[in-house]
XYZ file of C-alpha atoms in Angstrom:
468
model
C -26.188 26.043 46.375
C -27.622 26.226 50.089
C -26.547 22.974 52.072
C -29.622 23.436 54.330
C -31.174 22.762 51.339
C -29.290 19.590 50.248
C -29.757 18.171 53.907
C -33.801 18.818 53.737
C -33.633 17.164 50.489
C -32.112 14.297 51.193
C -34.621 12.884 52.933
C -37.932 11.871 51.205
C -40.596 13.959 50.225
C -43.689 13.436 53.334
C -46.154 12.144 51.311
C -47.549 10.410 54.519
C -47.301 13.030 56.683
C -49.399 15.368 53.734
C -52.116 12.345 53.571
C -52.169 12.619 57.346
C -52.566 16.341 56.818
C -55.567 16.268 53.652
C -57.803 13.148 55.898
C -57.642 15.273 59.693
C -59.464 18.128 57.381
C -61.665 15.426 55.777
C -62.627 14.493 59.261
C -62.739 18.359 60.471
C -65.531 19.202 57.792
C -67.206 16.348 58.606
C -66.831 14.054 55.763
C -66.120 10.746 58.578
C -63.695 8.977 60.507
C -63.339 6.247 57.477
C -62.860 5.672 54.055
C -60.360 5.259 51.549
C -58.632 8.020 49.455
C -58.163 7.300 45.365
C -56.067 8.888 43.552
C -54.535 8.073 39.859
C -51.516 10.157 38.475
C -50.936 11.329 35.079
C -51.456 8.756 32.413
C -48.727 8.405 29.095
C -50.362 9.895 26.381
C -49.400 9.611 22.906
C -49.216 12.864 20.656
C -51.894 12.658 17.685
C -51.159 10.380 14.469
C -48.056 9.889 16.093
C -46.113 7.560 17.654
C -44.531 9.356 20.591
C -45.520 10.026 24.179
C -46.480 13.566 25.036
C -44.451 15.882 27.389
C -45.682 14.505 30.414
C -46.666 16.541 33.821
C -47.419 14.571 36.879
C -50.810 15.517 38.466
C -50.108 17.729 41.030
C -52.670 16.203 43.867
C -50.909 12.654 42.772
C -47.822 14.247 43.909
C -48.716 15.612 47.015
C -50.034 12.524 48.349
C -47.136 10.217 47.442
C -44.308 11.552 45.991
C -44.141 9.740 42.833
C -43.490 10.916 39.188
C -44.053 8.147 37.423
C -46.830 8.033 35.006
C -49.664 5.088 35.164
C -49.376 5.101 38.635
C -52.185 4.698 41.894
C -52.353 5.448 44.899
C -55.006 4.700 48.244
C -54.542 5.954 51.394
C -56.757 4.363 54.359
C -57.482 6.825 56.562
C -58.740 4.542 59.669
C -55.506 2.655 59.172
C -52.826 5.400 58.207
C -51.534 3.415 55.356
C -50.460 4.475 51.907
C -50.330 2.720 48.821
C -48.754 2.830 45.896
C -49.486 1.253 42.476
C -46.660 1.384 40.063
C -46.769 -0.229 36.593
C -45.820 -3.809 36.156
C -42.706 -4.771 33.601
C -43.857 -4.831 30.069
C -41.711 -6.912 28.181
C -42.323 -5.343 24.699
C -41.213 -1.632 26.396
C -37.599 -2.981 27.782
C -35.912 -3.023 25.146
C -36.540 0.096 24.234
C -36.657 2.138 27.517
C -34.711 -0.005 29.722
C -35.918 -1.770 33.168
C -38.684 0.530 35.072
C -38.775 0.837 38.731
C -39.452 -2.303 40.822
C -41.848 -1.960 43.823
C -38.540 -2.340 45.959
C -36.669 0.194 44.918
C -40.150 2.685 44.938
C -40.143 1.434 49.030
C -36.757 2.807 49.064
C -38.075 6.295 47.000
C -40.523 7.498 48.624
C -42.799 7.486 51.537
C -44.853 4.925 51.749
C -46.371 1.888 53.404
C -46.734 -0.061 50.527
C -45.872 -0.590 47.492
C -47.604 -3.365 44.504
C -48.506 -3.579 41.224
C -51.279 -1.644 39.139
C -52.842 -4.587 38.272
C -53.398 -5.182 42.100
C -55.590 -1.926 42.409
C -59.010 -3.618 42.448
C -58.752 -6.288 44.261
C -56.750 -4.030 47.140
C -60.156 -1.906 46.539
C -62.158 -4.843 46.853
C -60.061 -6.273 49.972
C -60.794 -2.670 51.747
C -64.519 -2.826 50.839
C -64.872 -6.233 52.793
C -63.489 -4.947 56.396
C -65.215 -3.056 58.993
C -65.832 0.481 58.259
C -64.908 0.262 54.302
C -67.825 1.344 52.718
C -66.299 5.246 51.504
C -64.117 5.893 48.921
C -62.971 9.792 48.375
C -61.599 10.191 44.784
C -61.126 13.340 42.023
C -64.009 13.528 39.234
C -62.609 12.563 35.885
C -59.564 11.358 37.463
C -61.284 7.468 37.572
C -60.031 4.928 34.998
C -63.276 2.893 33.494
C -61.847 -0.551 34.508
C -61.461 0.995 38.140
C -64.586 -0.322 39.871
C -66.141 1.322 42.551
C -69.139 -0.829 42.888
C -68.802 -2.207 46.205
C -68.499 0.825 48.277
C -71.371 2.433 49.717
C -70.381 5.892 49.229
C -68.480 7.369 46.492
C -67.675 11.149 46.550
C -65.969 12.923 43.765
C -65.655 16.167 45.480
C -64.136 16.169 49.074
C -60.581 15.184 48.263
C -59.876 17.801 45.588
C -60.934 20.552 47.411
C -59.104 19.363 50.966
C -55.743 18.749 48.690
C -55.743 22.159 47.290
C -56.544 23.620 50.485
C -53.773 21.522 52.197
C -51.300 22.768 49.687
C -51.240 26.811 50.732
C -49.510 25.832 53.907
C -45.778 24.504 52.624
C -43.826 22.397 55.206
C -39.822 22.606 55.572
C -39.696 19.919 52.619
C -41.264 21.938 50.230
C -40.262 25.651 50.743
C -36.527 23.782 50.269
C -37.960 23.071 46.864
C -38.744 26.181 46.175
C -36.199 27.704 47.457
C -33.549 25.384 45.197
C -36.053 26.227 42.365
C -35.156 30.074 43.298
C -31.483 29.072 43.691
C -31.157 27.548 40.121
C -33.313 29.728 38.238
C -31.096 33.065 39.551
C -28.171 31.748 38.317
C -30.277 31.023 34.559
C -30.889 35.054 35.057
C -27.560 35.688 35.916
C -26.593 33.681 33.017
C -29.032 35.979 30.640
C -27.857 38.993 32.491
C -24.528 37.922 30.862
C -25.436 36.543 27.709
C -27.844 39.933 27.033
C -24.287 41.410 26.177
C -23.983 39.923 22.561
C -27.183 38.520 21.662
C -29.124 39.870 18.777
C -32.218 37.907 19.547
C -34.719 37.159 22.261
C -34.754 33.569 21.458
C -31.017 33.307 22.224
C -31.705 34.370 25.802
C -34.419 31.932 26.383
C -32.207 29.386 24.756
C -29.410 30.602 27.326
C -31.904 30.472 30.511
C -33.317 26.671 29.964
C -29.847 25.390 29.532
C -28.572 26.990 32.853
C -31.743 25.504 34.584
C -31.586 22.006 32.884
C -27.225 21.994 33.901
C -28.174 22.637 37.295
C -31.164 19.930 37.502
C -34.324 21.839 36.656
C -35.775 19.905 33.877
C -38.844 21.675 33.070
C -39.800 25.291 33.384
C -42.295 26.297 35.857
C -44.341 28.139 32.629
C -44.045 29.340 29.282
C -41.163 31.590 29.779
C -41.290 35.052 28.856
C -38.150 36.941 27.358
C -39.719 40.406 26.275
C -37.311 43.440 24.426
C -38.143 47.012 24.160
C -42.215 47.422 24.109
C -42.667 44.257 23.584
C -42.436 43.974 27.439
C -46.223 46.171 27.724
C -47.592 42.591 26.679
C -47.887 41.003 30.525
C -47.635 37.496 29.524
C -45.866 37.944 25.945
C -44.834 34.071 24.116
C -43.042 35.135 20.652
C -39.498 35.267 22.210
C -38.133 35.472 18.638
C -37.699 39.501 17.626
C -34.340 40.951 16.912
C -32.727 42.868 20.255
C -32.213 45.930 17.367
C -35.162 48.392 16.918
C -36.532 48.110 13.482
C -36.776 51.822 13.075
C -33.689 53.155 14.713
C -31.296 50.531 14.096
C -30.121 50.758 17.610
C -30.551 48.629 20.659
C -34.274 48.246 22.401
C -34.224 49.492 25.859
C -34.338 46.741 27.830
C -35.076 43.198 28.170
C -38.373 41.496 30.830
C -37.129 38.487 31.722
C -40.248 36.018 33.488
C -38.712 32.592 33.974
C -38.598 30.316 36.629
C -37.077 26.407 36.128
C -39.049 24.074 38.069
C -37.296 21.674 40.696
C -39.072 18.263 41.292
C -42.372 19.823 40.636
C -41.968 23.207 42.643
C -41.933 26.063 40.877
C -40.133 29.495 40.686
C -41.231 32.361 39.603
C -39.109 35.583 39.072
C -39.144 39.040 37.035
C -36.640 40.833 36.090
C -35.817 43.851 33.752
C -32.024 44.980 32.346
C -30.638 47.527 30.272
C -29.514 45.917 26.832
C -26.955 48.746 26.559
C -26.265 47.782 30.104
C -27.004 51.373 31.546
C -31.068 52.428 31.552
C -32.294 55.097 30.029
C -33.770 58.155 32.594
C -37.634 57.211 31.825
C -36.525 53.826 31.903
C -34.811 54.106 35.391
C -37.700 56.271 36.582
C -40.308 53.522 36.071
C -38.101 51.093 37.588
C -37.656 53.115 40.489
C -40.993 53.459 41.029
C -42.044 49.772 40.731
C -39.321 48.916 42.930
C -40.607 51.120 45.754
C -44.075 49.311 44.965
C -42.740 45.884 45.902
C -40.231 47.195 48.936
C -43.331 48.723 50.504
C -45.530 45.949 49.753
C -42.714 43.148 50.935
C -42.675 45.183 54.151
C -46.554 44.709 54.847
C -46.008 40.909 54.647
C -46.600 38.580 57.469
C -49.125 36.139 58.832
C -52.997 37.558 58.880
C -52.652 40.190 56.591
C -55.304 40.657 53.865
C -53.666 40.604 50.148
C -56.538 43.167 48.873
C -54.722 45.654 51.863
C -51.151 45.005 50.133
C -52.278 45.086 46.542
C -54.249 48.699 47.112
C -51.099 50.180 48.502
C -48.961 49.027 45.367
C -51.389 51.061 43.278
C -51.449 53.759 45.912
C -47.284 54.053 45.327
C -47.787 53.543 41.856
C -50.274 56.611 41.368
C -47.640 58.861 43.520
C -44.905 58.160 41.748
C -46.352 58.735 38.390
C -47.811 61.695 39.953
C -44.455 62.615 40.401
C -43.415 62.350 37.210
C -45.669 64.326 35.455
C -47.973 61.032 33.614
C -50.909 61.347 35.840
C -53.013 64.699 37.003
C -55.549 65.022 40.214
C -55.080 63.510 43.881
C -54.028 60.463 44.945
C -57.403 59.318 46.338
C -59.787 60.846 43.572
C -56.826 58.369 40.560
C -57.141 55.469 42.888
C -60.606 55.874 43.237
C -61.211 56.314 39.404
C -58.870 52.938 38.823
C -56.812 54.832 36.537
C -53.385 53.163 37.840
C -55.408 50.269 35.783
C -53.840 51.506 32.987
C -50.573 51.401 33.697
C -50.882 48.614 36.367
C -53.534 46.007 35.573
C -52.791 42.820 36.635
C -52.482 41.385 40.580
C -50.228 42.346 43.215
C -49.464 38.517 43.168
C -50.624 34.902 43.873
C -49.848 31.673 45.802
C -46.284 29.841 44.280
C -46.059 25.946 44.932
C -46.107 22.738 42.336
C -48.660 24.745 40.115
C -47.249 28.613 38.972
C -50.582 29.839 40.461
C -51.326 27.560 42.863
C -54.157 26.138 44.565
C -56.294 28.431 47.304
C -56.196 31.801 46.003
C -59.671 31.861 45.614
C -59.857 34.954 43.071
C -63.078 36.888 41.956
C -62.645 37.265 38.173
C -66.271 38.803 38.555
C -65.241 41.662 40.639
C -66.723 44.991 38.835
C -63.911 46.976 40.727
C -61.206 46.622 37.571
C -58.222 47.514 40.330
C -59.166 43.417 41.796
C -60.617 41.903 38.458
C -57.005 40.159 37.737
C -56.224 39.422 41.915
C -55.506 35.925 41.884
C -54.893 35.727 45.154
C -57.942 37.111 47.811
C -57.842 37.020 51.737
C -55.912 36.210 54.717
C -52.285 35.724 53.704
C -51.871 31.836 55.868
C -48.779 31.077 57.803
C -46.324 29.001 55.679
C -47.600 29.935 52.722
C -45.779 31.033 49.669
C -46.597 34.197 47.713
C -45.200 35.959 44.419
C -44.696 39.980 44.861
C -44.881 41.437 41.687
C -45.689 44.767 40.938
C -45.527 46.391 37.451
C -45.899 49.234 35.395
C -46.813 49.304 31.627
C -47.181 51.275 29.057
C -49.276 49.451 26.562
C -51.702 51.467 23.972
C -53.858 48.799 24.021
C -54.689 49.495 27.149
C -54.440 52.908 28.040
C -55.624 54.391 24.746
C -59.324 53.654 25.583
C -58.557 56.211 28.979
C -56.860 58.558 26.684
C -60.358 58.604 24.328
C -62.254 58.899 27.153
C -63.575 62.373 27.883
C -64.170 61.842 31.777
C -60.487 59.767 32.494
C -58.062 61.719 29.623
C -58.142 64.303 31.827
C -56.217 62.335 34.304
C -53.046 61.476 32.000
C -50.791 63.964 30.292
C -50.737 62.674 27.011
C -47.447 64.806 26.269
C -45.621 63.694 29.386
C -46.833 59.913 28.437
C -45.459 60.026 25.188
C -41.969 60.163 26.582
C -42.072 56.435 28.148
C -43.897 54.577 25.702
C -40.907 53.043 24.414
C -39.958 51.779 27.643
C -42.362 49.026 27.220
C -42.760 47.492 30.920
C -41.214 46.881 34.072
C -42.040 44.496 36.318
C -40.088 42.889 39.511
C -40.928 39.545 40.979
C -39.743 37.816 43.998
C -41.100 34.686 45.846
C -41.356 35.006 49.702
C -42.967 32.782 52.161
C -45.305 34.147 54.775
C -44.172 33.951 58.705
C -45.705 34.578 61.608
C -44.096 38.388 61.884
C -42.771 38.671 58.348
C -41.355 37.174 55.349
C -38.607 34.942 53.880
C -37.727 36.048 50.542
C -36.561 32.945 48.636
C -35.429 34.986 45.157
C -31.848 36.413 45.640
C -31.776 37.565 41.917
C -30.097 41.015 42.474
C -32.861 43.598 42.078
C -31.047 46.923 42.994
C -30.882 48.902 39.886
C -27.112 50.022 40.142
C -26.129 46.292 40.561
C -28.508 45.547 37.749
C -26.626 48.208 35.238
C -23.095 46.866 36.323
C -24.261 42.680 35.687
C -25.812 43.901 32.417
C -22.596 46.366 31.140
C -20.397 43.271 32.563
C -18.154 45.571 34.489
């Protein structure tokens, strides 16, 4: 593991420094030089006729703004003052026995950053206390995020609509603290694919691998996974965001081996996320289509990583990956025309639907992208991401090509685009399902720092998946 990441981490996560950061753009947009900021994380909730707790996920603008992972909990942050609060839950004697002591208000002082630290039966009066002093008449807080015995009656002002959006536009721009989260996210989730890479050797089903990846995250600290992850063999990998992880490695009809395996899996580290795609042989050498596409869709993500820096717009990057895309199936013999008259017609759709990419951060697609899921041009329908690519922010490159009938049968029916796609050339790649490569790289000033160091060069790929 990096030790420039274990020294970073050491230190608390800047909760104050991030409400500092979300009230200067509250006063920026003109929303005042006062008021108070509300905010309630993720409360226990118990699964249906049952009586257990659910998996629980801390709200992500909760965390941002303090830090803190336990459930129940408050928070206020006076902007006139600069002072954070925290509300943590009081002792229940009737819990203790069965889940031990929880966390004092001393030892959350010692946690995490900041000023203050009480009890959640303290909110309203603290609330109440604020409403009585000079300048305490506005209270900023998320809509539907407002417990009913939470009164805001005193203030003057309430809005339910500032804070949200200044969060998640606070949250594209990571600071030092939180790309080291992501990067250690990167860090242990490489070795999980390693650990696949490995394990892909003798398994006989897809569930084994996924089995194989959340252990090597959870011995290594990640917890939770960043998203439902995806362990795709043969053509089951055409499906972009396939769930079943449970089919035999075997083909049903030949009785060999599939292909290969799409691995999407990222282990989330205190609430960052990774995200990383990654395709190997399950015989441990690919086949020549199978090679072919990857080549390709690795020169679609080196040429697109090499645009990458501070100002640039994503729709620029994204067209290009379809533009290298349409050559190199050009190239091969799947596609028929020009290069401008197939991009123009969208038919790398077909093979290449989805976005180029999209913001990476405590969400899997995180806050700001501001996509257009109304865009009649199909090449941007799926963009996630639109815009200026910001300074310090961190971005998922992940260019694919698939070959799912679903999809590209409707262009094959079609008597003006089926004359774009050699149906007998096609036919030799369906069974190569989909390859896709994903790396996570935050924007600089003149570049990029790729965070993902999960080998990617096909050679090295065939000799981790052979074991030689």
């Amino acid at each position: 593991m990096n030790a420039s990441v274990d020294k970073i981490l050491a230190g608390k996560y800047p909760a104050k420094d991030h409400a500092k950061r979300v009230a200067a753009r509250v006063r920026e947009l003109g929303h005042g030089e006062a008021g108070i900021f509300y905010l309630e994380g993720q409360k226990t909730q118990m699964i249906e006729d049952n009586d257990g707790p659910m998996p629980f996920r801390q709200r992500r603008n909760f965390f941002y703004l303090s830090g803190c992972p336990l459930p129940d909990s408050y928070l206020t942050y006076n902007i006139e003052k600069d002072h954070l609060t925290l509300f943590i839950p009081p002792i229940d004697e009737d819990s203790v026995i069965w889940s031990g002591l929880p966390l004092s208000p001393d030892e959350a002082m010692e946690l995490y950053d900041v000023d203050a630290v009480l009890s959640t039966p303290d909110v309203n009066a603290s609330l109440a206390h604020y409403c009585s002093t000079k300048g305490g008449k506005k209270v900023f807080a998320i809509s539907n995020q407002v417990s009913p015995h939470i009164t805001f009656l005193p203030f003057q002002e309430i809005d339910f609509d500032v804070l949200k959006r200044v969060a998640e536009e606070c949250r594209v721009v990571k600071d030092s603290y939180e790309i080291a989260l992501v990067r250690r996210a990167n860090e242990i989730s490489t070795k999980a694919h390693l650990a696949v890479f490995e394990a892909a050797k003798s398994a006989t089903n897809e569930r084994e691998l996924e089995a194989t990846f959340i252990a090597t995250c959870m011995s290594y600290g990640s917890r939770e996974q960043s998203y439902h992850p995806i362990f795709a063999s043969g053509v089951n990998a055409a499906t972009l965001h396939y769930q079943k992880n449970d089919e035999d490695l075997l083909d049903k009809v030949t009785g060999e081996r599939k292909l290969n395996i799409l691995v999407d899996a990222g282990g989330e580290y205190r609430n960052y996320c990774a995200d990383i795609t990654r395709v190997a042989p399950l015989s441990g050498k690919f086949s020549a289509e199978s090679r072919q596409i990857y080549d390709i869709v690795l020169e679609m993500q080196m040429t697109c990583l090499a645009m990458i820096k501070a100002g640039v717009m994503w729709e620029d990057v994204h067209s290009n990956s379809h533009r290298v895309a349409i050559r190199g199936l050009l190239n091969l013999g799947i596609l028929r025309g020009t290069e401008p008259e197939l991009f123009d017609k969208g038919i790398s759709v077909a093979f290449f639907p989805h976005g180029l990419g999209h913001y990476l951060g405590m969400d899997t697609h995180d806050t700001g992208g501001n996509p257009n899921y109304e865009d009649t041009d199909p090449k941007f329908k799926y963009l996630r991401l639109r815009g200026v690519l910001a300074c310090g922010s961190i971005v998922t490159v992940e260019p694919g090509i698939y070959f799912c009938r679903f999809i590209i049968d409707p262009y094959l029916a079609s008597p003006d685009l089926a004359k774009y796609i050699d149906a007998s050339v096609l036919g030799r790649y369906w069974s190569v399902g989909g390859v896709r490569i994903e790396d996570n790289v935050v924007v600089t000033q003149n570049g990029y720092d790729n965070l993902t160091t999960t080998p990617k060069n096909p050679e090295e790929i065939e000799k981790l998946a052979a074991g030689s």
